[in-house]
Every structure is written in structure tokens, then in C-alpha cells.
């Protein structure tokens, strides 16, 4: 998905009137350029939609200083895949059950899309989705992260996410006692 | 998956993202786990009433035997700080139900709930304007 533009090519790009292009070029914090379907970007990201509507898209690469190239590549990959996928009937008529509302279950390809990511890549992607106002991608990434937490003990969760235990023994004991009445096992 | 994380999942995630993740968990998981992971997660689980607006307490069988659902339900509703709009739990053995200031509960919904609770022998309705004599 990465576009390496030489000077000549960049010049060429500039000549094309922005309105005629069906892609937008995004620039990561480390200066890499990525091209994404304009329609998908506008549909999936409120921030990009605002930039496109407001004319603040730069043909030479709109600066997204908060997003690194790996995360931006995933964002662009997701947008382009989304542009090509036909929403399944399940997604359109997703039954609003108590548990899932207001979230829609990820599609099969969306699951695969996040399943292949490392923990770090997933973290960066959820941050990027949040920054760009990508509700659907946030749904998919947060769903994946919650799946990683389900059924695990605090110790196991700290291990999975490499979180430091910043409690003293006394504090943990305090929490245990506060909640003791709600638990049979403690 | 390998736990080779360099990112800070405790303090590095924007607060609203952490909440978005918690929103997708069963509330039993939040009560049993999030408080005890670290200070940041604990604060997110305790101090955000919107997280408790729609409470779902299912839990799996392994957990179900170890917990006091009633105690957990009370804690969950307490954390909603008055914002709880919906509560979903599986308790066909429920014997006592008290609804206070539940103006969103109608005759229809009330009848449906009570039908699902065959063992109920104690019922209190206070300030539930939309449940009339017909429903009762």
C-alpha cells in the first residue's frame, strides 16, 4: 500500500485536480506516504471526512503526525478492504440484542484482520482509530482486546498486556475487602 | 500470542478507548478483574457511571458457582450512580424484586419480567409511574 513517490511523480500528482482523484494520500509521523480510497476514508473516519469536506487534504500527503507508518498502513489497509467488501446480511440486519447493542459483531474478514496483529500493533491501531474517529474500526479493535481479557484473572491480564502491578499488598487487600461481600470465593 | 508488549496498556490508552473496551465485557468480568489489574483500570471501572448504564451479568458456569450474584448486582447498580437504564442477568430463582423510580418500566415489560421469575414471592414497586394496576 505504500507509495514511494519520486519528485517527478509528486509533480505529476499535483497536476491532477483534487476533486477528480478518487484517492487521498496520507503521511505517517515517520514520513511514509499511503494512498487510500477517498470514499472509504470519508465513510469510515469522521476526521478524514471533515478534512476532505473542508479541503484540507494535501495532495502531497496529508500529515498525520500522531500515527506511525505501521499503524497507518493498517488503517489504510482496513479502509481499502472495507471499500471492496460487501456488507453481509448479518451486519445489515444485525439483531439488536441486549448484549451486542449498540455494537455490531465484527465480520469474518475483520476478525482475521485484527487476529494477525501483534499486541503492539493492535495498541497502535486502536489509538489511530480513536484519533481518526473511525467508529467501526474502534469497534473491531476493542472487541478483539476485550476477547483477549475474557475469563482471565488480574494476574493473567497483567501478563498478557505487560501491565505493571502498581498496587501495594495493603492496597490489594483493601480492594479485596471492599468487594469481599460480593464474592463467595474471596 | 506472545506477551512481548512495549506499549503501555495501563496509562497509554486514551481513557475513552479503555472504556470502549470495558463496554464490551460482561460486567461480572469488570467487577472481578478490572479493579485489581492496576490503579488506572480500577479508576476506569469504578468512576465512570456510563459504563454501568446497561448492565449485563451472565458469567460462565465456572464463575457462576463462585460468586454472589446479588452482591455483584448491587455493586454494579451502585457504580451506575443512578444512571442504570437496563439490567440483564439470568436468575430464574429470583425471589424478591424491588423497582424504585423505574419510570422506563411499562406494564408490558413488567408482565414479561414477572412471568420469567416463577419463584418470586416479594415485590415492591415504588415511584414506577408506568406500571398500573392492570400490570400488577
mmCIF file of N, CA, C and O in Angstrom, chain B residues 46-123:
data_model
loop_
_atom_site.group_PDB
_atom_site.id
_atom_site.type_symbol
_atom_site.label_atom_id
_atom_site.label_comp_id
_atom_site.label_asym_id
_atom_site.label_seq_id
_atom_site.Cartn_x
_atom_site.Cartn_y
_atom_site.Cartn_z
ATOM 1 N N UNK B 46 -14.468 2.036 38.156
ATOM 2 C CA UNK B 46 -15.271 2.498 39.289
ATOM 3 C C UNK B 46 -15.916 3.853 39.089
ATOM 4 O O UNK B 46 -17.008 4.109 39.598
ATOM 5 N N UNK B 47 -15.220 4.734 38.401
ATOM 6 C CA UNK B 47 -15.644 6.133 38.404
ATOM 7 C C UNK B 47 -16.326 6.569 37.124
ATOM 8 O O UNK B 47 -16.348 7.752 36.809
ATOM 9 N N UNK B 48 -16.862 5.631 36.376
ATOM 10 C CA UNK B 48 -17.485 6.007 35.111
ATOM 11 C C UNK B 48 -18.911 5.435 35.049
ATOM 12 O O UNK B 48 -19.130 4.345 34.531
ATOM 13 N N UNK B 49 -19.882 6.175 35.581
ATOM 14 C CA UNK B 49 -21.245 5.644 35.651
ATOM 15 C C UNK B 49 -21.788 5.179 34.295
ATOM 16 O O UNK B 49 -22.572 4.234 34.232
ATOM 17 N N UNK B 50 -21.332 5.817 33.201
ATOM 18 C CA UNK B 50 -21.880 5.437 31.890
ATOM 19 C C UNK B 50 -21.562 3.978 31.557
ATOM 20 O O UNK B 50 -22.290 3.343 30.800
ATOM 21 N N UNK B 51 -20.492 3.459 32.146
ATOM 22 C CA UNK B 51 -20.116 2.063 31.911
ATOM 23 C C UNK B 51 -21.166 1.106 32.489
ATOM 24 O O UNK B 51 -21.278 -0.039 32.077
ATOM 25 N N UNK B 52 -21.928 1.618 33.424
ATOM 26 C CA UNK B 52 -22.890 0.777 34.146
ATOM 27 C C UNK B 52 -24.323 1.110 33.777
ATOM 28 O O UNK B 52 -25.259 0.755 34.484
ATOM 29 N N UNK B 53 -24.482 1.828 32.660
ATOM 30 C CA UNK B 53 -25.841 2.232 32.256
ATOM 31 C C UNK B 53 -26.655 1.019 31.827
ATOM 32 O O UNK B 53 -27.816 0.899 32.138
ATOM 33 N N UNK B 54 -26.018 0.134 31.073
ATOM 34 C CA UNK B 54 -26.681 -1.101 30.656
ATOM 35 C C UNK B 54 -25.872 -2.267 31.227
ATOM 36 O O UNK B 54 -24.809 -2.581 30.719
ATOM 37 N N UNK B 55 -26.353 -2.833 32.274
ATOM 38 C CA UNK B 55 -25.574 -3.857 32.976
ATOM 39 C C UNK B 55 -25.949 -5.259 32.481
ATOM 40 O O UNK B 55 -27.128 -5.614 32.435
ATOM 41 N N UNK B 56 -24.940 -6.009 32.096
ATOM 42 C CA UNK B 56 -25.162 -7.399 31.694
ATOM 43 C C UNK B 56 -24.352 -8.299 32.613
ATOM 44 O O UNK B 56 -23.142 -8.148 32.712
ATOM 45 N N UNK B 57 -25.021 -9.177 33.298
ATOM 46 C CA UNK B 57 -24.307 -10.105 34.175
ATOM 47 C C UNK B 57 -24.679 -11.521 33.809
ATOM 48 O O UNK B 57 -25.692 -12.034 34.245
ATOM 49 N N UNK B 58 -23.870 -12.132 32.978
ATOM 50 C CA UNK B 58 -24.126 -13.527 32.628
ATOM 51 C C UNK B 58 -23.114 -14.402 33.347
ATOM 52 O O UNK B 58 -23.468 -15.200 34.169
ATOM 53 N N UNK B 59 -21.834 -14.180 33.019
ATOM 54 C CA UNK B 59 -20.795 -15.006 33.635
ATOM 55 C C UNK B 59 -20.854 -16.423 33.090
ATOM 56 O O UNK B 59 -21.897 -16.859 32.629
ATOM 57 N N UNK B 60 -19.728 -17.123 33.114
ATOM 58 C CA UNK B 60 -19.791 -18.507 32.657
ATOM 59 C C UNK B 60 -20.055 -19.410 33.858
ATOM 60 O O UNK B 60 -20.103 -18.961 34.998
ATOM 61 N N UNK B 61 -20.215 -20.673 33.576
ATOM 62 C CA UNK B 61 -20.599 -21.597 34.651
ATOM 63 C C UNK B 61 -19.554 -21.675 35.755
ATOM 64 O O UNK B 61 -19.876 -21.773 36.930
ATOM 65 N N UNK B 62 -18.295 -21.640 35.353
ATOM 66 C CA UNK B 62 -17.210 -21.726 36.325
ATOM 67 C C UNK B 62 -17.298 -20.593 37.327
ATOM 68 O O UNK B 62 -17.165 -20.789 38.536
ATOM 69 N N UNK B 63 -17.572 -19.398 36.803
ATOM 70 C CA UNK B 63 -17.657 -18.227 37.660
ATOM 71 C C UNK B 63 -18.939 -18.249 38.484
ATOM 72 O O UNK B 63 -18.943 -17.942 39.667
ATOM 73 N N UNK B 64 -20.008 -18.676 37.834
ATOM 74 C CA UNK B 64 -21.323 -18.582 38.463
ATOM 75 C C UNK B 64 -21.370 -19.260 39.830
ATOM 76 O O UNK B 64 -22.054 -18.809 40.739
ATOM 77 N N UNK B 65 -20.606 -20.323 39.966
ATOM 78 C CA UNK B 65 -20.654 -21.058 41.231
ATOM 79 C C UNK B 65 -19.882 -20.346 42.337
ATOM 80 O O UNK B 65 -20.064 -20.629 43.502
ATOM 81 N N UNK B 66 -18.971 -19.430 41.922
ATOM 82 C CA UNK B 66 -18.106 -18.821 42.914
ATOM 83 C C UNK B 66 -18.571 -17.453 43.385
ATOM 84 O O UNK B 66 -17.999 -16.880 44.297
ATOM 85 N N UNK B 67 -19.564 -16.898 42.741
ATOM 86 C CA UNK B 67 -19.898 -15.519 43.081
ATOM 87 C C UNK B 67 -21.272 -15.381 43.738
ATOM 88 O O UNK B 67 -22.127 -16.237 43.617
ATOM 89 N N UNK B 68 -21.416 -14.262 44.371
ATOM 90 C CA UNK B 68 -22.679 -13.883 44.967
ATOM 91 C C UNK B 68 -23.319 -12.869 44.016
ATOM 92 O O UNK B 68 -22.977 -11.693 44.021
ATOM 93 N N UNK B 69 -24.222 -13.360 43.161
ATOM 94 C CA UNK B 69 -24.777 -12.505 42.123
ATOM 95 C C UNK B 69 -25.503 -11.296 42.690
ATOM 96 O O UNK B 69 -25.466 -10.214 42.130
ATOM 97 N N UNK B 70 -26.163 -11.509 43.792
ATOM 98 C CA UNK B 70 -26.919 -10.415 44.384
ATOM 99 C C UNK B 70 -25.978 -9.291 44.806
ATOM 100 O O UNK B 70 -26.205 -8.114 44.514
ATOM 101 N N UNK B 71 -24.887 -9.674 45.478
ATOM 102 C CA UNK B 71 -23.903 -8.685 45.909
ATOM 103 C C UNK B 71 -23.304 -7.955 44.725
ATOM 104 O O UNK B 71 -23.144 -6.740 44.739
ATOM 105 N N UNK B 72 -23.019 -8.705 43.671
ATOM 106 C CA UNK B 72 -22.422 -8.096 42.486
ATOM 107 C C UNK B 72 -23.404 -7.156 41.807
ATOM 108 O O UNK B 72 -23.027 -6.088 41.329
ATOM 109 N N UNK B 73 -24.659 -7.584 41.747
ATOM 110 C CA UNK B 73 -25.673 -6.739 41.108
ATOM 111 C C UNK B 73 -25.799 -5.417 41.858
ATOM 112 O O UNK B 73 -25.894 -4.349 41.245
ATOM 113 N N UNK B 74 -25.781 -5.489 43.174
ATOM 114 C CA UNK B 74 -25.884 -4.265 43.983
ATOM 115 C C UNK B 74 -24.697 -3.350 43.709
ATOM 116 O O UNK B 74 -24.851 -2.140 43.544
ATOM 117 N N UNK B 75 -23.506 -3.938 43.662
ATOM 118 C CA UNK B 75 -22.307 -3.144 43.411
ATOM 119 C C UNK B 75 -22.379 -2.506 42.018
ATOM 120 O O UNK B 75 -22.035 -1.333 41.847
ATOM 121 N N UNK B 76 -22.858 -3.280 41.039
ATOM 122 C CA UNK B 76 -22.960 -2.766 39.661
ATOM 123 C C UNK B 76 -23.920 -1.579 39.607
ATOM 124 O O UNK B 76 -23.616 -0.548 39.007
ATOM 125 N N UNK B 77 -25.064 -1.735 40.253
ATOM 126 C CA UNK B 77 -26.052 -0.650 40.227
ATOM 127 C C UNK B 77 -25.517 0.564 40.995
ATOM 128 O O UNK B 77 -25.714 1.707 40.594
ATOM 129 N N UNK B 78 -24.781 0.302 42.081
ATOM 130 C CA UNK B 78 -24.194 1.406 42.845
ATOM 131 C C UNK B 78 -23.230 2.202 41.959
ATOM 132 O O UNK B 78 -23.225 3.425 41.953
ATOM 133 N N UNK B 79 -22.427 1.475 41.168
ATOM 134 C CA UNK B 79 -21.455 2.157 40.311
ATOM 135 C C UNK B 79 -22.125 2.961 39.197
ATOM 136 O O UNK B 79 -21.514 3.853 38.624
ATOM 137 N N UNK B 80 -23.360 2.629 38.869
ATOM 138 C CA UNK B 80 -24.047 3.386 37.815
ATOM 139 C C UNK B 80 -24.470 4.766 38.313
ATOM 140 O O UNK B 80 -24.868 5.619 37.520
ATOM 141 N N UNK B 81 -24.353 4.988 39.610
ATOM 142 C CA UNK B 81 -24.665 6.293 40.209
ATOM 143 C C UNK B 81 -25.990 6.847 39.689
ATOM 144 O O UNK B 81 -26.080 8.004 39.301
ATOM 145 N N UNK B 82 -26.989 5.985 39.657
ATOM 146 C CA UNK B 82 -28.319 6.450 39.264
ATOM 147 C C UNK B 82 -28.556 6.469 37.765
ATOM 148 O O UNK B 82 -29.628 6.819 37.300
ATOM 149 N N UNK B 83 -27.532 6.080 36.975
ATOM 150 C CA UNK B 83 -27.698 6.140 35.511
ATOM 151 C C UNK B 83 -28.120 4.809 34.899
ATOM 152 O O UNK B 83 -28.296 4.716 33.686
ATOM 153 N N UNK B 84 -28.268 3.775 35.717
ATOM 154 C CA UNK B 84 -28.596 2.459 35.154
ATOM 155 C C UNK B 84 -29.962 2.490 34.474
ATOM 156 O O UNK B 84 -30.955 2.862 35.080
ATOM 157 N N UNK B 85 -29.970 2.110 33.184
ATOM 158 C CA UNK B 85 -31.223 2.113 32.428
ATOM 159 C C UNK B 85 -31.712 0.701 32.169
ATOM 160 O O UNK B 85 -32.887 0.484 31.903
ATOM 161 N N UNK B 86 -30.792 -0.245 32.179
ATOM 162 C CA UNK B 86 -31.181 -1.608 31.841
ATOM 163 C C UNK B 86 -30.302 -2.590 32.586
ATOM 164 O O UNK B 86 -29.113 -2.351 32.783
ATOM 165 N N UNK B 87 -30.889 -3.668 32.997
ATOM 166 C CA UNK B 87 -30.144 -4.685 33.735
ATOM 167 C C UNK B 87 -30.496 -6.043 33.153
ATOM 168 O O UNK B 87 -31.660 -6.381 33.011
ATOM 169 N N UNK B 88 -29.479 -6.799 32.810
ATOM 170 C CA UNK B 88 -29.722 -8.109 32.224
ATOM 171 C C UNK B 88 -28.942 -9.151 33.006
ATOM 172 O O UNK B 88 -27.720 -9.087 33.104
ATOM 173 N N UNK B 89 -29.636 -10.066 33.608
ATOM 174 C CA UNK B 89 -28.971 -11.145 34.326
ATOM 175 C C UNK B 89 -29.848 -12.377 34.227
ATOM 176 O O UNK B 89 -31.040 -12.272 33.946
ATOM 177 N N UNK B 90 -29.258 -13.541 34.431
ATOM 178 C CA UNK B 90 -30.051 -14.762 34.357
ATOM 179 C C UNK B 90 -30.285 -15.266 35.768
ATOM 180 O O UNK B 90 -29.376 -15.766 36.413
ATOM 181 N N UNK B 91 -31.495 -15.073 36.246
ATOM 182 C CA UNK B 91 -31.755 -15.547 37.595
ATOM 183 C C UNK B 91 -33.199 -16.010 37.749
ATOM 184 O O UNK B 91 -34.019 -15.338 38.345
ATOM 185 N N UNK B 92 -33.500 -17.181 37.181
ATOM 186 C CA UNK B 92 -34.849 -17.720 37.284
ATOM 187 C C UNK B 92 -35.232 -18.045 38.731
ATOM 188 O O UNK B 92 -36.399 -18.258 39.032
ATOM 189 N N UNK B 93 -34.247 -18.047 39.624
ATOM 190 C CA UNK B 93 -34.531 -18.367 41.026
ATOM 191 C C UNK B 93 -34.809 -17.116 41.847
ATOM 192 O O UNK B 93 -34.931 -17.196 43.074
ATOM 193 N N UNK B 94 -34.884 -15.974 41.177
ATOM 194 C CA UNK B 94 -35.080 -14.735 41.911
ATOM 195 C C UNK B 94 -36.386 -14.779 42.722
ATOM 196 O O UNK B 94 -37.435 -15.152 42.209
ATOM 197 N N UNK B 95 -36.307 -14.387 44.001
ATOM 198 C CA UNK B 95 -37.490 -14.423 44.854
ATOM 199 C C UNK B 95 -37.998 -13.034 45.201
ATOM 200 O O UNK B 95 -39.165 -12.860 45.546
ATOM 201 N N UNK B 96 -37.105 -12.067 45.154
ATOM 202 C CA UNK B 96 -37.513 -10.740 45.585
ATOM 203 C C UNK B 96 -37.086 -9.711 44.542
ATOM 204 O O UNK B 96 -35.955 -9.722 44.060
ATOM 205 N N UNK B 97 -38.018 -8.839 44.165
ATOM 206 C CA UNK B 97 -37.705 -7.814 43.167
ATOM 207 C C UNK B 97 -38.243 -6.480 43.650
ATOM 208 O O UNK B 97 -39.412 -6.350 44.005
ATOM 209 N N UNK B 98 -37.360 -5.496 43.713
ATOM 210 C CA UNK B 98 -37.790 -4.161 44.128
ATOM 211 C C UNK B 98 -37.424 -3.174 43.034
ATOM 212 O O UNK B 98 -36.276 -3.055 42.657
ATOM 213 N N UNK B 99 -38.413 -2.497 42.500
ATOM 214 C CA UNK B 99 -38.167 -1.496 41.470
ATOM 215 C C UNK B 99 -38.521 -0.129 42.039
ATOM 216 O O UNK B 99 -39.657 0.103 42.432
ATOM 217 N N UNK B 100 -37.526 0.753 42.089
ATOM 218 C CA UNK B 100 -37.752 2.075 42.667
ATOM 219 C C UNK B 100 -37.415 3.138 41.623
ATOM 220 O O UNK B 100 -36.335 3.103 41.022
ATOM 221 N N UNK B 101 -38.329 4.045 41.390
ATOM 222 C CA UNK B 101 -38.130 5.117 40.403
ATOM 223 C C UNK B 101 -37.767 4.577 39.028
ATOM 224 O O UNK B 101 -36.882 5.095 38.361
ATOM 225 N N UNK B 102 -38.427 3.506 38.609
ATOM 226 C CA UNK B 102 -38.143 2.952 37.284
ATOM 227 C C UNK B 102 -39.228 3.401 36.327
ATOM 228 O O UNK B 102 -40.113 2.621 35.956
ATOM 229 N N UNK B 103 -39.167 4.667 35.925
ATOM 230 C CA UNK B 103 -40.261 5.176 35.103
ATOM 231 C C UNK B 103 -40.210 4.593 33.692
ATOM 232 O O UNK B 103 -41.169 4.684 32.936
ATOM 233 N N UNK B 104 -39.081 3.985 33.326
ATOM 234 C CA UNK B 104 -38.984 3.385 31.994
ATOM 235 C C UNK B 104 -39.644 2.012 31.923
ATOM 236 O O UNK B 104 -39.761 1.431 30.851
ATOM 237 N N UNK B 105 -40.059 1.476 33.071
ATOM 238 C CA UNK B 105 -40.683 0.150 33.083
ATOM 239 C C UNK B 105 -42.188 0.300 32.845
ATOM 240 O O UNK B 105 -42.866 1.044 33.545
ATOM 241 N N UNK B 106 -42.675 -0.413 31.830
ATOM 242 C CA UNK B 106 -44.103 -0.316 31.500
ATOM 243 C C UNK B 106 -44.834 -1.578 31.944
ATOM 244 O O UNK B 106 -44.195 -2.573 32.312
ATOM 245 N N UNK B 107 -46.151 -1.543 31.875
ATOM 246 C CA UNK B 107 -46.983 -2.718 32.175
ATOM 247 C C UNK B 107 -46.486 -3.944 31.424
ATOM 248 O O UNK B 107 -46.277 -5.004 31.995
ATOM 249 N N UNK B 108 -46.307 -3.722 30.116
ATOM 250 C CA UNK B 108 -45.929 -4.806 29.217
ATOM 251 C C UNK B 108 -44.607 -5.459 29.654
ATOM 252 O O UNK B 108 -44.510 -6.676 29.810
ATOM 253 N N UNK B 109 -43.599 -4.620 29.862
ATOM 254 C CA UNK B 109 -42.277 -5.122 30.241
ATOM 255 C C UNK B 109 -42.320 -5.797 31.596
ATOM 256 O O UNK B 109 -41.707 -6.841 31.811
ATOM 257 N N UNK B 110 -43.081 -5.191 32.484
ATOM 258 C CA UNK B 110 -43.191 -5.708 33.845
ATOM 259 C C UNK B 110 -43.787 -7.119 33.847
ATOM 260 O O UNK B 110 -43.290 -8.030 34.508
ATOM 261 N N UNK B 111 -44.854 -7.290 33.051
ATOM 262 C CA UNK B 111 -45.515 -8.603 32.990
ATOM 263 C C UNK B 111 -44.547 -9.650 32.437
ATOM 264 O O UNK B 111 -44.433 -10.759 32.955
ATOM 265 N N UNK B 112 -43.802 -9.250 31.408
ATOM 266 C CA UNK B 112 -42.845 -10.164 30.793
ATOM 267 C C UNK B 112 -41.793 -10.619 31.803
ATOM 268 O O UNK B 112 -41.444 -11.791 31.887
ATOM 269 N N UNK B 113 -41.289 -9.657 32.585
ATOM 270 C CA UNK B 113 -40.251 -9.982 33.572
ATOM 271 C C UNK B 113 -40.804 -10.932 34.629
ATOM 272 O O UNK B 113 -40.196 -11.960 34.955
ATOM 273 N N UNK B 114 -41.955 -10.609 35.146
ATOM 274 C CA UNK B 114 -42.501 -11.404 36.252
ATOM 275 C C UNK B 114 -42.832 -12.829 35.805
ATOM 276 O O UNK B 114 -42.642 -13.796 36.548
ATOM 277 N N UNK B 115 -43.255 -12.955 34.538
ATOM 278 C CA UNK B 115 -43.542 -14.300 34.012
ATOM 279 C C UNK B 115 -42.281 -15.164 34.001
ATOM 280 O O UNK B 115 -42.347 -16.380 34.139
ATOM 281 N N UNK B 116 -41.123 -14.511 33.814
ATOM 282 C CA UNK B 116 -39.863 -15.263 33.735
ATOM 283 C C UNK B 116 -39.313 -15.601 35.124
ATOM 284 O O UNK B 116 -38.282 -16.243 35.248
ATOM 285 N N UNK B 117 -39.981 -15.130 36.153
ATOM 286 C CA UNK B 117 -39.497 -15.343 37.521
ATOM 287 C C UNK B 117 -40.555 -16.090 38.328
ATOM 288 O O UNK B 117 -41.274 -15.506 39.134
ATOM 289 N N UNK B 118 -40.652 -17.391 38.122
ATOM 290 C CA UNK B 118 -41.757 -18.152 38.724
ATOM 291 C C UNK B 118 -41.714 -18.224 40.250
ATOM 292 O O UNK B 118 -42.726 -18.475 40.894
ATOM 293 N N UNK B 119 -40.542 -18.004 40.823
ATOM 294 C CA UNK B 119 -40.424 -18.188 42.275
ATOM 295 C C UNK B 119 -40.623 -16.898 43.069
ATOM 296 O O UNK B 119 -40.466 -16.877 44.280
ATOM 297 N N UNK B 120 -40.963 -15.844 42.371
ATOM 298 C CA UNK B 120 -40.990 -14.562 43.050
ATOM 299 C C UNK B 120 -42.091 -14.514 44.112
ATOM 300 O O UNK B 120 -43.222 -14.933 43.878
ATOM 301 N N UNK B 121 -41.745 -14.122 45.330
ATOM 302 C CA UNK B 121 -42.792 -14.014 46.349
ATOM 303 C C UNK B 121 -42.764 -12.662 47.051
ATOM 304 O O UNK B 121 -43.553 -12.404 47.951
ATOM 305 N N UNK B 122 -41.837 -11.807 46.647
ATOM 306 C CA UNK B 122 -41.811 -10.486 47.263
ATOM 307 C C UNK B 122 -41.584 -9.452 46.166
ATOM 308 O O UNK B 122 -40.674 -9.576 45.358
ATOM 309 N N UNK B 123 -42.446 -8.462 46.123
ATOM 310 C CA UNK B 123 -42.370 -7.488 45.041
ATOM 311 C C UNK B 123 -42.648 -6.101 45.577
ATOM 312 O O UNK B 123 -43.600 -5.895 46.311
#
